[in-house]
C-alpha positions as MATLAB code, in Angstrom:
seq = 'XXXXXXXXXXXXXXXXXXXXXXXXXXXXXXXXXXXXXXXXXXXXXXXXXXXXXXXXXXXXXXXXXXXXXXXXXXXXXXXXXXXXXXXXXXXXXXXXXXXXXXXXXXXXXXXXXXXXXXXXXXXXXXXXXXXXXXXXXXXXXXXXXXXXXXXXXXXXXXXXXXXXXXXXXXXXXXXXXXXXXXXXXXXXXXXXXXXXXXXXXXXXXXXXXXXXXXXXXXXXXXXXXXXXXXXXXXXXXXXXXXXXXXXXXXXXXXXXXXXXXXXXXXXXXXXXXXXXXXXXXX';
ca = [
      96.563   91.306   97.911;
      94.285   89.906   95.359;
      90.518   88.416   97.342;
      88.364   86.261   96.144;
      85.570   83.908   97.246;
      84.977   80.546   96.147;
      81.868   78.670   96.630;
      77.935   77.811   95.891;
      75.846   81.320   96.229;
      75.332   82.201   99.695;
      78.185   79.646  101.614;
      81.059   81.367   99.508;
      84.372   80.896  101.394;
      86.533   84.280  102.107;
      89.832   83.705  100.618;
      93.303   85.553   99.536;
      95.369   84.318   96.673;
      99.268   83.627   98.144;
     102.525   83.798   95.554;
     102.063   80.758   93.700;
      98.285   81.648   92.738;
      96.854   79.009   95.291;
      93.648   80.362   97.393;
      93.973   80.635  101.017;
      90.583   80.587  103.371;
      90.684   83.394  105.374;
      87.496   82.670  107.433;
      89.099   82.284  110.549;
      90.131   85.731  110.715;
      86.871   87.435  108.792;
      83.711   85.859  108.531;
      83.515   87.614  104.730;
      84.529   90.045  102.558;
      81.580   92.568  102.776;
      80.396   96.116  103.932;
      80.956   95.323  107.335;
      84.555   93.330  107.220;
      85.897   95.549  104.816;
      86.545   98.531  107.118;
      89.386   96.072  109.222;
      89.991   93.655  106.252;
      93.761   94.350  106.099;
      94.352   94.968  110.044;
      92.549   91.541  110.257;
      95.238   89.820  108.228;
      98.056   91.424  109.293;
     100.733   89.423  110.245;
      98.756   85.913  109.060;
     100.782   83.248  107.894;
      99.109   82.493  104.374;
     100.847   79.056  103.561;
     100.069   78.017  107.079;
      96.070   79.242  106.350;
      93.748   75.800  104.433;
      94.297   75.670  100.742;
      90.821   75.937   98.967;
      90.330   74.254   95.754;
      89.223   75.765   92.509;
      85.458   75.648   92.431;
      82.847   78.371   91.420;
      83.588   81.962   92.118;
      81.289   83.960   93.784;
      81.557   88.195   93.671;
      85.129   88.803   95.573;
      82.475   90.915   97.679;
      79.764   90.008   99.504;
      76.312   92.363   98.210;
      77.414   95.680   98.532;
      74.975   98.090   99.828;
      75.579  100.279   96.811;
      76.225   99.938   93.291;
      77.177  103.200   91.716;
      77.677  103.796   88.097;
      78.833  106.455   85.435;
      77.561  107.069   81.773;
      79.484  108.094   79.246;
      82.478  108.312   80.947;
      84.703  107.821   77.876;
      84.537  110.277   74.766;
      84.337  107.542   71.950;
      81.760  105.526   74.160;
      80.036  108.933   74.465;
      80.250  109.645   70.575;
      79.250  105.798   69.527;
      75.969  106.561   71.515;
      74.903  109.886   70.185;
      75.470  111.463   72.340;
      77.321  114.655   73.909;
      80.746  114.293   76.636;
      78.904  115.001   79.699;
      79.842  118.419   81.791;
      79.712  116.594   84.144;
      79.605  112.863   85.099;
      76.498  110.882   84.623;
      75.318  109.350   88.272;
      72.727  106.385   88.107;
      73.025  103.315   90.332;
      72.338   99.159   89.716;
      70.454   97.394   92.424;
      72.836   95.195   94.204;
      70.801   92.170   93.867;
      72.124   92.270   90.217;
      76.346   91.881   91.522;
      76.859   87.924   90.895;
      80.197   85.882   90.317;
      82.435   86.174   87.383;
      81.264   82.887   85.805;
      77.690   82.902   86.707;
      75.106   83.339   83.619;
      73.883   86.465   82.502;
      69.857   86.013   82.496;
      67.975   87.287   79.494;
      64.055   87.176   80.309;
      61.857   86.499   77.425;
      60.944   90.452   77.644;
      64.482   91.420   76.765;
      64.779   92.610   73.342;
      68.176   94.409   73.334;
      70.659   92.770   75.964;
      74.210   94.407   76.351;
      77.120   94.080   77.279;
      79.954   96.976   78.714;
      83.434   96.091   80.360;
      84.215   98.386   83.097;
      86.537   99.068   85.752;
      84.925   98.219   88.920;
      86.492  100.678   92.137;
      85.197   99.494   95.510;
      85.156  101.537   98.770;
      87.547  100.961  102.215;
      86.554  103.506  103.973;
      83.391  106.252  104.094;
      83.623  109.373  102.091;
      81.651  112.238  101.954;
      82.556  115.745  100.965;
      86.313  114.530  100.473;
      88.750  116.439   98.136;
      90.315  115.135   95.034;
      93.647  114.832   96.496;
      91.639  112.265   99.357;
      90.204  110.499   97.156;
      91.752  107.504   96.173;
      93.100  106.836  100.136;
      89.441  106.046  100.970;
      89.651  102.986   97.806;
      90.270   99.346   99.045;
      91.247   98.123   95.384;
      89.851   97.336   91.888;
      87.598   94.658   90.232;
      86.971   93.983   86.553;
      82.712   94.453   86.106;
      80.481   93.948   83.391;
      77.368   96.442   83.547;
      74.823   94.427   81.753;
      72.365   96.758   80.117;
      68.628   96.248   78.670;
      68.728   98.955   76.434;
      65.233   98.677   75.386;
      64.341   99.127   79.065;
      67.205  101.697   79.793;
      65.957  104.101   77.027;
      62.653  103.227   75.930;
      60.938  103.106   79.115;
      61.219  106.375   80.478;
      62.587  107.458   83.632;
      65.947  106.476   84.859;
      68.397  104.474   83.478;
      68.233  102.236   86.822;
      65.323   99.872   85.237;
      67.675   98.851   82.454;
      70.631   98.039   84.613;
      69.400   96.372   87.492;
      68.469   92.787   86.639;
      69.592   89.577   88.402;
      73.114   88.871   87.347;
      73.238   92.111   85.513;
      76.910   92.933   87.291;
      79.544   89.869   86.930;
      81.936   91.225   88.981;
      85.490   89.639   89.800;
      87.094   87.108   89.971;
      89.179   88.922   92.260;
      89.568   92.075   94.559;
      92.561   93.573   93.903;
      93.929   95.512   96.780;
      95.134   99.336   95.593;
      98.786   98.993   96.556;
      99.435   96.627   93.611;
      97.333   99.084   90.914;
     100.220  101.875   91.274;
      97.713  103.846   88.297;
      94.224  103.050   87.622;
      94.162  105.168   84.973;
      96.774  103.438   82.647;
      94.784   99.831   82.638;
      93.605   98.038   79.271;
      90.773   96.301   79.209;
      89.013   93.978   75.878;
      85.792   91.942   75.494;
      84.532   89.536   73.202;
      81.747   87.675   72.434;
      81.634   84.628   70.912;
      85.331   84.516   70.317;
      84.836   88.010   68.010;
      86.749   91.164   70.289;
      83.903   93.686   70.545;
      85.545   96.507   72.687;
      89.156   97.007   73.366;
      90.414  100.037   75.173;
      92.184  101.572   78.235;
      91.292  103.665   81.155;
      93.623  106.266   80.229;
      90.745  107.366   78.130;
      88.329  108.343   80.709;
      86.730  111.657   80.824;
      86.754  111.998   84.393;
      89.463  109.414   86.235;
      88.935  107.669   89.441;
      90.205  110.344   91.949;
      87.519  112.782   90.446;
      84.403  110.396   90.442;
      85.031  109.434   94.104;
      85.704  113.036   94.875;
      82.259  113.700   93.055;
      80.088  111.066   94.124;
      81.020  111.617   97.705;
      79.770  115.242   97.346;
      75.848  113.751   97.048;
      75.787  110.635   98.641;
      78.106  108.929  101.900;
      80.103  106.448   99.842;
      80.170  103.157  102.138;
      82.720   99.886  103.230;
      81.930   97.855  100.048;
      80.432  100.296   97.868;
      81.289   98.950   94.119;
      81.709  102.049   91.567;
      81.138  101.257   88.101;
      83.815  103.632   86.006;
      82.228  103.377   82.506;
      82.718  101.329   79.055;
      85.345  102.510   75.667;
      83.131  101.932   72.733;
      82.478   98.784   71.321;
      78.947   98.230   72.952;
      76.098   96.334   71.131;
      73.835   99.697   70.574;
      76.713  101.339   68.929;
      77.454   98.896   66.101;
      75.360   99.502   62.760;
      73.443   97.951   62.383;
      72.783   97.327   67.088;
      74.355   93.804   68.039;
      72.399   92.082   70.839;
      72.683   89.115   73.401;
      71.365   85.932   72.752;
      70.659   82.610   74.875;
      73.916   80.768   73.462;
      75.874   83.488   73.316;
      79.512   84.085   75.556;
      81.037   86.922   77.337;
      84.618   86.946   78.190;
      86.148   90.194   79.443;
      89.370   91.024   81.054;
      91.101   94.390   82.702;
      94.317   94.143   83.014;
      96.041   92.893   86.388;
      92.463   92.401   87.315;
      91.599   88.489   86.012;
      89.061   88.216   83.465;
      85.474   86.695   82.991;
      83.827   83.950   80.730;
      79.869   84.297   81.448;
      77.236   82.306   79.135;
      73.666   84.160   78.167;
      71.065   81.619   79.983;
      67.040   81.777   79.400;
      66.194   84.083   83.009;
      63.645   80.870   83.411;
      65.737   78.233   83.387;
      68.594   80.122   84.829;
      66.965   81.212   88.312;
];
């Protein structure tokens, strides 16, 4: 099943996409697609009859879930990202998080505040959580994963690395994670390692690469992560970026106000998101 919601920020509509691509509204059987739906989601649908369920029309596209309650990310998860940064393949993976105030539709701006010196942009594969983990076994893994979103993990870099402390100040912005447009259930992503994924800006392709190069794969980063923290209903996992990032590029390539995003993973629907002034995009 591929979810989605569709309308204004905070009075989205729940919806599934049918066979012929038109969205369904799904309300009457879940209030939402969040944390606390997500745990019955399927059972709740089970057996509906989608072309009997109202036909929304196209209109903006919110996150395909509501605020998660965590947003957990990993660095340098591929080896030419890694290498294009400086920087060594980690022993491990690299935990930090993104608040969740910064997950925002697939078409909604990304804000640059007048502080922002180095804006950037990273396509990821976005993994979000069915059911809790903790202390589960590779081999468990991926049976406790709803589906798969495309993400962009906007990045300050200036605040991210010239700041001090932890990456989270650089990462954690309003509309710093487009995320969508859809959820795509896990039963129709047979491999989530074998998915290509591109971005652009401004028309020029900028990073263009597949998950089949990740250091550490999907089954292994929920299998970590749930070793440290209880991995929650709605929990969105960002994977990592290939290379192709703004800081990499020599001489660094930045975000403007102006500028255009478009991303895409494959099965997973891409993204067009404008660069807006923070001030007049609030």
């Amino acid at each position: 099943m591929k979810f989605l919601r569709i309308g204004p920020p905070g009075a989205e509509i729940p919806c599934v996409m049918d066979e012929d691509g038109q969205a369904r509204d799904i309300s009457s059987l879940v209030p939402d697609i969040s944390p606390e739906t997500i745990p019955h989601l399927t059972e709740s649908l089970a057996g509906a009859d989608l072309a009997r369920l109202p036909a929304v029309p196209e209109g903006r596209l919110g996150a395909p879930i509501a605020r998660p309650r965590n947003v957990w990310c990993i660095g340098l998860n591929y080896s030419d990202h890694a290498a294009e940064s400086g920087m060594d393949v980690p022993a491990e993976p690299i935990l930090f998080s993104k608040s969740g105030a910064a997950v925002c539709g697939p078409t909604d701006p990304i804000l640059k505040s007048a502080q922002m010196t180095k804006l950037d942009w990273e396509v990821e594969l976005g993994v979000v959580i069915g059911r809790a983990a903790l202390e589960i076994a590779p081999e468990e893994a991926l049976d406790h994963v709803l589906g798969y979103c495309a993400v962009n993990d906007v990045s300050e870099r200036a605040w991210q690395a010239e700041r001090g402390g932890t990456w989270i100040k650089g990462k954690s912005y309003p509309n710093f994670c487009p995320t969508g447009p859809w959820l795509v259930t896990a039963d129709e992503v047979p491999d989530p390692q074998a998915l290509s994924m591109d971005l652009s800006v401004n028309g020029e392709t900028m990073q263009r690469g597949s998950t089949d190069t990740m250091v550490y794969g999907v089954a292994h980063i929920v299998h970590y992560l749930s070793q440290f923290v209880l991995l929650e209903p709605g929990d969105l996992i960002c994977t990592g970026t290939p290379p192709g990032v703004g800081m990499g590029m020599k001489p660094p390539r930045y975000l403007d106000v102006g500028d255009t995003v478009r991303l895409s993973v494959e099965g997973l629907g891409g993204q067009e998101t404008p660069v807006v002034s923070a001030a007049e995009g609030r």
